[in-house]
Coordinates of C-alpha atoms and ligand atoms in Angstrom, one line a residue:
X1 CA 36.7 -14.8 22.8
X2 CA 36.7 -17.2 20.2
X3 CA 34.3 -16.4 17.1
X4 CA 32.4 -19.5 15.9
X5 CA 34.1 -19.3 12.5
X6 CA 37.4 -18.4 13.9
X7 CA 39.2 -21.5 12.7
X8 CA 41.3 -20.1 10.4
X9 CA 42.2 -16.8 11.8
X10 CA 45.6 -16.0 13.6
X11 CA 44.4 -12.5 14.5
X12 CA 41.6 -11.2 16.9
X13 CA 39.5 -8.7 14.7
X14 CA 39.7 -5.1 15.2
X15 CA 37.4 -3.4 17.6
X16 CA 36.1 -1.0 15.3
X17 CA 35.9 -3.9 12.9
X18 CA 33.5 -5.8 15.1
X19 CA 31.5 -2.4 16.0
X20 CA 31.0 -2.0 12.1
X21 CA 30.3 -5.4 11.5
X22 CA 27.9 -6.6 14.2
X23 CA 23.9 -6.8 14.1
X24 CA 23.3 -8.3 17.4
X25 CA 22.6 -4.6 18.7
X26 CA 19.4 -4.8 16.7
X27 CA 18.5 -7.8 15.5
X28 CA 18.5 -9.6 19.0
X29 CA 15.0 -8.6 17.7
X30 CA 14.5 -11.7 15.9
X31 CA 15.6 -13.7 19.1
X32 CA 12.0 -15.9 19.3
X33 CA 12.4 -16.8 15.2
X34 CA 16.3 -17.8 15.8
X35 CA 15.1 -20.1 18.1
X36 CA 12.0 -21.8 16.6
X37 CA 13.1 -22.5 13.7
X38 CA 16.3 -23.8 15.3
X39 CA 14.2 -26.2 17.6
X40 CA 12.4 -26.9 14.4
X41 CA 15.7 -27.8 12.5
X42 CA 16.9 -30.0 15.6
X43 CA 13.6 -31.8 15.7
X44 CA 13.6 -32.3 11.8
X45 CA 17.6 -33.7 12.2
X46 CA 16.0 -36.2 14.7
X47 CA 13.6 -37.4 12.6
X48 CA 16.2 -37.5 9.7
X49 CA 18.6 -40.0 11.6
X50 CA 21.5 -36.7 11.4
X51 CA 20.9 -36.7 15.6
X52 CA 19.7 -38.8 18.0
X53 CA 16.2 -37.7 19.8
X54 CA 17.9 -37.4 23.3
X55 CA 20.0 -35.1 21.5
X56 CA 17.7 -33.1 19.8
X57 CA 16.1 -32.8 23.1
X58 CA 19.0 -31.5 24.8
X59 CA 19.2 -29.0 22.0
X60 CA 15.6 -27.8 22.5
X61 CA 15.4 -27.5 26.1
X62 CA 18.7 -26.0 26.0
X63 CA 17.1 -23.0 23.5
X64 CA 13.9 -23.0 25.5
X65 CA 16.4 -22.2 28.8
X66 CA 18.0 -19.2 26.4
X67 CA 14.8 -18.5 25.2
X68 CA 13.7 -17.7 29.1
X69 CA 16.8 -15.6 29.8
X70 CA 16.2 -13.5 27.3
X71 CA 13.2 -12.3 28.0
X72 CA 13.9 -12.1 32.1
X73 CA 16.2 -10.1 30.7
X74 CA 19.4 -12.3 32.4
X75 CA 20.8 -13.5 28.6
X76 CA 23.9 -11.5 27.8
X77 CA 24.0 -10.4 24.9
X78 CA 28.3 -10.2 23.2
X79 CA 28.7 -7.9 20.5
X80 CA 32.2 -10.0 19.8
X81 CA 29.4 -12.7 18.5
X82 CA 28.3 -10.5 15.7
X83 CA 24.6 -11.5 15.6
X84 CA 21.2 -13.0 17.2
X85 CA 22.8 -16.4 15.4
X86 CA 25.8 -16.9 16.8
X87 CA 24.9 -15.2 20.1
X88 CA 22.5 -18.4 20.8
X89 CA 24.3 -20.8 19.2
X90 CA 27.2 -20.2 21.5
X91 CA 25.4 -19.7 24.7
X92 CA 24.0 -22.9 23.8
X93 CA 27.2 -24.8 23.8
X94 CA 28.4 -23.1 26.9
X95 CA 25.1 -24.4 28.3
X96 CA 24.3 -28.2 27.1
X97 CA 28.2 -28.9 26.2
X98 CA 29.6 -30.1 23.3
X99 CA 25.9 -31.6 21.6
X100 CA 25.0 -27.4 21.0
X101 CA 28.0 -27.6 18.2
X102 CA 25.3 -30.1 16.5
X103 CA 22.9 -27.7 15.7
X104 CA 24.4 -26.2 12.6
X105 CA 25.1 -29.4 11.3
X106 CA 23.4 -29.1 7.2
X107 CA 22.5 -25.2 8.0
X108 CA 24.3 -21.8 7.0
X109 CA 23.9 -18.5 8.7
X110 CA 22.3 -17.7 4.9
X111 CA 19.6 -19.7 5.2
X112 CA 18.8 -18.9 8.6
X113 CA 18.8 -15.7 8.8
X114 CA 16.8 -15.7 5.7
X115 CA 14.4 -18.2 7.8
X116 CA 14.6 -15.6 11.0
X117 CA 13.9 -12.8 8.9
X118 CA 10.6 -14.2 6.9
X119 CA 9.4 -15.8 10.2
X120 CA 9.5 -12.6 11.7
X121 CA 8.3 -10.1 9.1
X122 CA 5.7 -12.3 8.6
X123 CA 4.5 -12.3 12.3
X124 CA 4.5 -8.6 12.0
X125 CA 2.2 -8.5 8.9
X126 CA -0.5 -10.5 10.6
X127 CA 0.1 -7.7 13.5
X128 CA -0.2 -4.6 11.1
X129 CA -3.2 -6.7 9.5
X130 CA -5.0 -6.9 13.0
X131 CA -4.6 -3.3 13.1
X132 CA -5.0 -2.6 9.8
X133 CA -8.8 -4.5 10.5
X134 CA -9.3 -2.5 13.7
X135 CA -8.9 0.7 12.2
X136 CA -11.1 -0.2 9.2
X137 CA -13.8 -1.1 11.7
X138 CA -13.1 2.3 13.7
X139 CA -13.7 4.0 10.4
X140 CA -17.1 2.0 9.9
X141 CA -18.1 2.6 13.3
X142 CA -18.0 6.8 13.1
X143 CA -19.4 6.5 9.2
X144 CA -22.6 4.7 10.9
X145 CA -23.2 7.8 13.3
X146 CA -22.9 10.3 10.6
X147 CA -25.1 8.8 7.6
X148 CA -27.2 12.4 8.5
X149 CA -24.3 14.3 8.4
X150 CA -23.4 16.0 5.5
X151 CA -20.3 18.1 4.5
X152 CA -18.9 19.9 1.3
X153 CA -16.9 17.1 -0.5
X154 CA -13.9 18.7 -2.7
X155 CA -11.9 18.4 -5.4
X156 CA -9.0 20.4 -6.1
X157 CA -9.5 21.0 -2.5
X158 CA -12.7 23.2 -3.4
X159 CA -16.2 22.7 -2.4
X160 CA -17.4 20.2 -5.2
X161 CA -20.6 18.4 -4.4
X162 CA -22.4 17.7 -0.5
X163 CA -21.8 14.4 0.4
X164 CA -22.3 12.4 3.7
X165 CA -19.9 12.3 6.4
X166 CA -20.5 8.8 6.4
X167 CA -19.5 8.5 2.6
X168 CA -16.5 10.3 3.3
X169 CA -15.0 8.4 6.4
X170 CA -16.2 4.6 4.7
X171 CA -13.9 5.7 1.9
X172 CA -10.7 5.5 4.3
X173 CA -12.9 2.1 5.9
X174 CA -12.0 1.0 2.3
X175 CA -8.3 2.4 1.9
X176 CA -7.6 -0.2 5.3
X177 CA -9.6 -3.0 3.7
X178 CA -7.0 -3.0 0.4
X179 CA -3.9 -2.5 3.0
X180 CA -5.3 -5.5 5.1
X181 CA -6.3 -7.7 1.5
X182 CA -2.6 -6.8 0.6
X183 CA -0.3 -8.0 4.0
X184 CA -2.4 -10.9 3.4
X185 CA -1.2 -11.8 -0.1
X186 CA 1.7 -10.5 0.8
X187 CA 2.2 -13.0 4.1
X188 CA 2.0 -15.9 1.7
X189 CA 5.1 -15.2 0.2
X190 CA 7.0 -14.4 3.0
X191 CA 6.1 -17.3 4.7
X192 CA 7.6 -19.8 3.0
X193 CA 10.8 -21.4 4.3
X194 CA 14.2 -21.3 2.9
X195 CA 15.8 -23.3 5.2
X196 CA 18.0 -26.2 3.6
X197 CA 19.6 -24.3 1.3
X198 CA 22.6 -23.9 3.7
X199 CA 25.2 -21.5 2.4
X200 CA 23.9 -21.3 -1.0
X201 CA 24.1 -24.7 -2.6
X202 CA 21.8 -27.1 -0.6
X203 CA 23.5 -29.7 1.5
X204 CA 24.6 -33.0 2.0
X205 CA 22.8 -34.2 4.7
X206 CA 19.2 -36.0 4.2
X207 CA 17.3 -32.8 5.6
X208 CA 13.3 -32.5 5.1
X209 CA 12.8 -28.9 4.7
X210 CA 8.8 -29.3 4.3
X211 CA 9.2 -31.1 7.8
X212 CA 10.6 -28.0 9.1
X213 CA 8.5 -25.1 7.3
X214 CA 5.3 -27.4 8.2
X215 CA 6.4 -27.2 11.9
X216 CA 6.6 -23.7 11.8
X217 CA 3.7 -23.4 10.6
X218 CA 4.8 -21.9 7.0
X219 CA 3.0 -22.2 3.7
X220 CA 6.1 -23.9 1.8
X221 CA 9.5 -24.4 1.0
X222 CA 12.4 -22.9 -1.4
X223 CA 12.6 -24.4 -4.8
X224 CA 16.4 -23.0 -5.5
X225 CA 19.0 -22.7 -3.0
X226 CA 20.7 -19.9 -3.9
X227 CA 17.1 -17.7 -4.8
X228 CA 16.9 -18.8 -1.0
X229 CA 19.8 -17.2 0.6
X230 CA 19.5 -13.9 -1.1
X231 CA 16.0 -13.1 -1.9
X232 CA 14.7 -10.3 0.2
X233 CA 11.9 -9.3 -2.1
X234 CA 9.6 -10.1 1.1
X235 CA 11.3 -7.0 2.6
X236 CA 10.2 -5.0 -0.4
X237 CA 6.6 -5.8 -0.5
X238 CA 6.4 -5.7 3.1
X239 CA 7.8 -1.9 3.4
X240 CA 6.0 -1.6 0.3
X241 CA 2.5 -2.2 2.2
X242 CA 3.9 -0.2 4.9
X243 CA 4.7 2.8 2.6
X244 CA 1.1 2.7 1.5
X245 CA -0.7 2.4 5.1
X246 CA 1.0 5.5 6.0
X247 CA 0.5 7.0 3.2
X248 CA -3.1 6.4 3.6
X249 CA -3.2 7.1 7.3
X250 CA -1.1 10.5 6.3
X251 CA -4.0 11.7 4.3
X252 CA -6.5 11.2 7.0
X253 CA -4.1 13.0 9.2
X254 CA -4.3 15.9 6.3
X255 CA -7.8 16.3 6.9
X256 CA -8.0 16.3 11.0
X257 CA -5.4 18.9 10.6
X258 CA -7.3 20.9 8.0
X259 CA -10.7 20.2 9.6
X260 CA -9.3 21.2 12.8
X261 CA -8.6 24.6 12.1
X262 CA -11.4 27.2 13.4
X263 CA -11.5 28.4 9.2
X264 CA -12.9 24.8 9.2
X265 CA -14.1 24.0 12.5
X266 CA -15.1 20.3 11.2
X267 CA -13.4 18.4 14.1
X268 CA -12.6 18.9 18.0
X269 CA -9.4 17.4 18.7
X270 CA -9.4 15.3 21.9
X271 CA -7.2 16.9 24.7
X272 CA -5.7 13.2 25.0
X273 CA -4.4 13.7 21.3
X274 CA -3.4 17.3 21.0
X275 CA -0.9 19.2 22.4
X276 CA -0.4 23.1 23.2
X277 CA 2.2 25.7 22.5
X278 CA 4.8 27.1 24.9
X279 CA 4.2 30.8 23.7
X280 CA 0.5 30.8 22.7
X281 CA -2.3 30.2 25.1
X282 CA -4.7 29.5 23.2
X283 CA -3.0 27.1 21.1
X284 CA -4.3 23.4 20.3
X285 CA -1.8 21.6 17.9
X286 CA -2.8 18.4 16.2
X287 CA 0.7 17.1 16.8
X288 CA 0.0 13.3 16.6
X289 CA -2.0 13.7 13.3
X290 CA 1.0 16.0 12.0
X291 CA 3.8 13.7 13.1
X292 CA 2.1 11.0 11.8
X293 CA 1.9 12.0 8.5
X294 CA 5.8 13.7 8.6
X295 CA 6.7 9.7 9.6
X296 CA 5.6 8.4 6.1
X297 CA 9.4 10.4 5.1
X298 CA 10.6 7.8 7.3
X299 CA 8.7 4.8 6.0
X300 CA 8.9 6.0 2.4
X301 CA 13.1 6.6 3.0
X302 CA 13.5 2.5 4.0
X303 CA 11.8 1.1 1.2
X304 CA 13.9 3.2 -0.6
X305 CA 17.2 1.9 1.3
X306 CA 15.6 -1.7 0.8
X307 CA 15.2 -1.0 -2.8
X308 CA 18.9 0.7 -3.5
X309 CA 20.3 -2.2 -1.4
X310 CA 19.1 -5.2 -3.4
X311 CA 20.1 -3.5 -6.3
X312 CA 22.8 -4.8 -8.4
X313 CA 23.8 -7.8 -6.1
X314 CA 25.0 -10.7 -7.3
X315 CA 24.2 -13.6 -6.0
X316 CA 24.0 -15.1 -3.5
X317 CA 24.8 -13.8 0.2
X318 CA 26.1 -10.9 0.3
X319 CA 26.6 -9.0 4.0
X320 CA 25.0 -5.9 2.6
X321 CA 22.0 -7.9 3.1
X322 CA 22.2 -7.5 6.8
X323 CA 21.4 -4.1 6.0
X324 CA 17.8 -5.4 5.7
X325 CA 16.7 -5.6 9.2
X326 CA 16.9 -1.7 10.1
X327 CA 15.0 -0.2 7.5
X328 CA 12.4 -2.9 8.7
X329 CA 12.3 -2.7 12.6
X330 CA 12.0 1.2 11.9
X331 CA 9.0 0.7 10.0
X332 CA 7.6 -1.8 12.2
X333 CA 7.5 0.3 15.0
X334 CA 6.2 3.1 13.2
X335 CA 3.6 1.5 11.0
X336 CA 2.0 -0.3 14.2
X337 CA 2.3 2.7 16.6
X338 CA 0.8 4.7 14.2
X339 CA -1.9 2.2 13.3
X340 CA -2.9 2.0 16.8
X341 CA -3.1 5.8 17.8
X342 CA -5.1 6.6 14.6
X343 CA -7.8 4.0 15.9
X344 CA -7.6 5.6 19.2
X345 CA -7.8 9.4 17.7
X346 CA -10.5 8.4 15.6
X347 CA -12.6 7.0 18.1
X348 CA -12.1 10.0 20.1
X349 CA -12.6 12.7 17.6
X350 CA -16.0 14.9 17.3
X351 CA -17.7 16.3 14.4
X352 CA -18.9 19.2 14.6
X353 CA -22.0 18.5 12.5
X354 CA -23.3 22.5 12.2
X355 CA -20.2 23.7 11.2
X356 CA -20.0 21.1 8.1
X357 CA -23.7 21.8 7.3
X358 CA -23.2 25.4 7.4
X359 CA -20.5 25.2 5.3
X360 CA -22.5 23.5 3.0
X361 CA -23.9 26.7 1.8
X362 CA -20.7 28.3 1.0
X363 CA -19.5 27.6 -2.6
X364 CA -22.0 26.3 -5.0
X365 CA -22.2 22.8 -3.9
X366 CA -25.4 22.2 -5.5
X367 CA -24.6 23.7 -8.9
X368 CA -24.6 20.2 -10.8
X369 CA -28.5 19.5 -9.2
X370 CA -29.4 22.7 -11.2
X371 CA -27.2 21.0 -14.1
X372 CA -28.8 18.0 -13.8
X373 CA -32.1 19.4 -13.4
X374 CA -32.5 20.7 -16.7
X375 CA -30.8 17.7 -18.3
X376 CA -34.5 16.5 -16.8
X377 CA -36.3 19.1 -18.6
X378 CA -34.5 17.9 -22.0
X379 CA -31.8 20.7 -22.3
X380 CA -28.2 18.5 -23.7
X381 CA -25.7 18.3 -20.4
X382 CA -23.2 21.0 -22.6
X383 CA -26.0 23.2 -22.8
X384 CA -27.7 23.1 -18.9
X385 CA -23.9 23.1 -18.0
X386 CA -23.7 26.6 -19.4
X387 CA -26.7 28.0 -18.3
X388 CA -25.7 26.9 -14.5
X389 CA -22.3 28.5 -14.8
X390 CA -24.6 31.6 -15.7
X391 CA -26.9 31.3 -12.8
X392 CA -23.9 31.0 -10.6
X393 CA -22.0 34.1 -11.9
X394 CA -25.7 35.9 -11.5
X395 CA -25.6 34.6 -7.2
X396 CA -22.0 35.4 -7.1
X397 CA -22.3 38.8 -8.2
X398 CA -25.2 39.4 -6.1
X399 CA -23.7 37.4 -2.9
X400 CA -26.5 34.6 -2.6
X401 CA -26.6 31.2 -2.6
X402 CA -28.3 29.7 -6.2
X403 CA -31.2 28.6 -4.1
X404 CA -31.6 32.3 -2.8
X405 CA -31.6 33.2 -6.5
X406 CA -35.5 34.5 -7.6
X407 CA -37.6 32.3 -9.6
X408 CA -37.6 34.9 -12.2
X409 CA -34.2 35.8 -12.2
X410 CA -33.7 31.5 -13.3
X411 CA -36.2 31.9 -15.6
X412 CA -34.3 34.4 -17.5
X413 CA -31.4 32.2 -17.4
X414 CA -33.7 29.5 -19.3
X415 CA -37.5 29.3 -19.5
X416 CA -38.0 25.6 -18.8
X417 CA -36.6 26.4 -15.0
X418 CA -40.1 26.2 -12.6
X419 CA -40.7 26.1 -8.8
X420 CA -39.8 22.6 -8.2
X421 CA -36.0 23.6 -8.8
X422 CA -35.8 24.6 -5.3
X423 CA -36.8 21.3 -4.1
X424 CA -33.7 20.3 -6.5
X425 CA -31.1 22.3 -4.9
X426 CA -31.9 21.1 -1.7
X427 CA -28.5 19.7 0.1
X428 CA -30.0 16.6 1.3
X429 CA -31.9 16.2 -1.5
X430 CA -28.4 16.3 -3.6
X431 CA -27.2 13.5 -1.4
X432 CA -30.5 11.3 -1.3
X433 CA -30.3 10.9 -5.0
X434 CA -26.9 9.1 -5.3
X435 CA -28.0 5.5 -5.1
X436 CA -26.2 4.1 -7.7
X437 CA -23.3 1.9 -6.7
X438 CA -21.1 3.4 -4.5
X439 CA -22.6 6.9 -4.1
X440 CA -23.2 9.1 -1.8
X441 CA -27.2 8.8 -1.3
X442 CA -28.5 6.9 2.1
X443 CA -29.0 3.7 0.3
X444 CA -25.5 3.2 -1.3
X445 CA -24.5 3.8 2.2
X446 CA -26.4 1.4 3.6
X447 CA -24.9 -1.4 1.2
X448 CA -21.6 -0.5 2.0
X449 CA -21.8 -0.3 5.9
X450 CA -23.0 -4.2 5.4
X451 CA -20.5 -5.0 2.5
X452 CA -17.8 -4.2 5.3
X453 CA -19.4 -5.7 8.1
X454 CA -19.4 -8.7 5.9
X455 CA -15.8 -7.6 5.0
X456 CA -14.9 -7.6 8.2
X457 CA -16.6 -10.9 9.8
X458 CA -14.1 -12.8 7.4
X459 CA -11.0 -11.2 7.9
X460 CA -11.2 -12.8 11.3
X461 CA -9.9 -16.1 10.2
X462 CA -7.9 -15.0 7.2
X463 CA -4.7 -16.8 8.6
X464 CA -4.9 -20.4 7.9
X465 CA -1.5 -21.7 9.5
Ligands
LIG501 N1 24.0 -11.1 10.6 C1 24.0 -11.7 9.2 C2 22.9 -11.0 8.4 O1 22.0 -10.4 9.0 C3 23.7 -13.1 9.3 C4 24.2 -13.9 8.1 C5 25.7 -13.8 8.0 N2 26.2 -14.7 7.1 C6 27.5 -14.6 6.7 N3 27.9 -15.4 5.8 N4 28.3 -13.8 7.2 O2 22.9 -11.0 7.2

């Protein structure tokens, strides 16, 4: 078979040659972009005076035919032509004749691909935003049953102060919101067209590349041909956005694992997301929530690739950029998979509310309202801080809770300590007084359950094009 730059080759290449060499096995992919923005650069040589309309037309019923056998699945795909590119592009000849060897006319594989590739990551970040948006509002959705519920918030992985669950699951609502804010900004660079740059030094012909990116509905053209063909930064900053979903979703993950365990006993893992063990009867594994955080290794490793692949290259094209697609399909299909089961597992998952109250009352939790407390009776924060740390040596010793402790006993501790300190270390109470901004009390809630609805009612149209 002859190649479409064969020209000036005597030889076939070597079979492991083309088995090294080719792309087509996965970036076939990117078969819907290869074709719009061809129809798009047919179109725009039409208008140009470069083809004739009936030509152009040809051209883009032509693709639309290839377009159709590809996804009936009757398009057959030759590794012998390398890539997605030249897969269509000959098809298209053998199909509408000797008008398909138009199409390239004032284009370069460089600044296609480069077109493909943007087109297509940048579909995929309005798809990861959708979910991204979904799983924000799953995470709003549970916080608004569990305003009531409280549970021993940690740091250092120790029981630190009570807070709501509510509190708790809005902060991941606002890890998604940031992801979502970010694919956004990060769309608009992607999004922006490179093609008429050609190999690497623009062209000849009288092309109108803003006729082209308008028609694909992009933000914006190149403004230097050779930045064109070989900047991949939109790779970066998209696996970089990836790396950080996961990473957020992995730490979610961390606590339905935790949570999960009887010691805990916070969550019930649905069946539909659980699995069991082959020797152990009694055995429920969160597997997706464990999986899911062991596939940020994977994510994580291809920005890395990304990152050690750019590096160094001179410009412009160079085929190591055709390394770009795999670390990016990988993490396509794992950032959105895992997207999606999260909002699933989270709408499925209960809390078991006693269990988080009762822990509660293990670990001190309330040892800062007795700090507090006597910051109120005009004891300095150093000194009220000591005097707690005292009082909760005195319950540990005895094996109470400080609320347990006797009036007396807190008396000795400090004499400005009177009955309405038990009214202090109530749990709730602890909670009910964090209004300020962002808190944990009922009314910082409140604010931000409708700062994210608002949030949320505007991402909705956040894609103008
Ligand atoms: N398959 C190639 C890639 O993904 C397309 C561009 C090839 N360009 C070239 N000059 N060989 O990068």
């Amino acid at each position: 078979m002859t190649k479409l730059w064969g020209g000036r080759f005597k030889q076939g290449t070597a079979a492991d040659v083309e088995d090294y060499t080719q792309s087509v096995s996965y970036d076939s992919a990117l078969y819907d972009q290869d074709i719009r923005g061809s129809q798009a650069h047919a179109r725009m040589l039409a208008r140009q005076g470069v083809l004739t309309q009936e030509e152009a037309q040809i051209l883009t019923d032509g693709l639309d035919k290839i377009r159709a056998d590809i996804e009936d699945e009757t398009f057959s795909w030759k590794k012998e032509m390398e890539d997605v590119h030249m897969n269509i592009e000959s098809r298209l000849t053998e199909l509408v004749g000797d008008v398909g060897k138009k199409l390239h006319t004032g284009r370069s594989r460089n600044d296609q691909v480069a077109l493909d590739f943007r087109l297509f990551v940048s579909d995929r970040l309005r798809v990861w935003h959708e979910l991204c948006v979904k799983l924000a509002a799953g995470f709003l959705a549970q916080a608004k049953k569990h305003r009531q519920t409280l549970l021993p918030g940690c740091t250092h992985m120790q029981p630190a102060q009570p807070v709501s669950l509510a509190q708790h699951l809005l902060a991941y609502a606002w890890m998604f919101t940031r992801d979502a804010e970010r694919l956004i900004d990060c769309e608009k660079r992607t999004r922006i067209s490179p093609l008429g740059a050609a190999a690497l030094a623009g062209t000849t012909y009288p092309l109108d590349p803003a006729l082209v990116a308008e028609q694909l509905g992009m933000y914006g053209t190149f403004h230097n041909s050779m930045d064109a063909v070989s900047d991949r930064d939109f790779v970066l900053e998209a696996l970089f956005c990836a790396s950080t979903i996961m990473m957020h979703l992995s730490r979610f993950c961390e606590e339905i694992i935790y949570w999960a365990n009887p010691a805990f006993g916070f969550v019930r893992l649905p069946d539909a997301y659980a699995t069991g063990s082959s020797i152990m009867p009694q055995k429920k594994n969160p597997d997706v929530a464990e999986l899911m955080r062991g596939k940020v290794g994977r994510v994580y490793g291809n920005l890395t690739a990304m990152l050690t692949i750019l590096k160094g290259l001179p410009l412009t094209y160079n085929r190591d950029l055709q390394e770009d697609k795999e670390p990016f399909l990988d993490t396509d299909t794992t950032v959105s998979a895992s997207l999606s089961l999260m909002e699933g597992q989270l709408a499925a998952l209960t809390f078991d509310t006693e269990r988080m109250n009762d822990a509660l009352r293990k670990g001190f939790l309330n040892a800062t309202e007795l700090a507090d407390y006597l910051v109120g009776k005009g004891i300095p924060f150093r000194e009220a801080h000591n005097i707690t740390g005292h009082a909760v040596a005195l319950a540990e010793d005895r094996g109470v809770r400080l609320e347990e402790l006797q009036l007396s006993d807190l008396k000795n501790l400090c004499d400005r300590i009177e009955e309405d300190v038990y009214g202090v270390l109530d749990y709730a109470a602890a909670v009910a007084r964090r209004n300020a901004p962002g808190g944990t009390g009922p009314q910082s809630v409140a604010r931000q359950i409708s700062d994210l609805e608002a949030w949320l009612a505007g991402a909705a149209g956040t894609f103008s094009k």
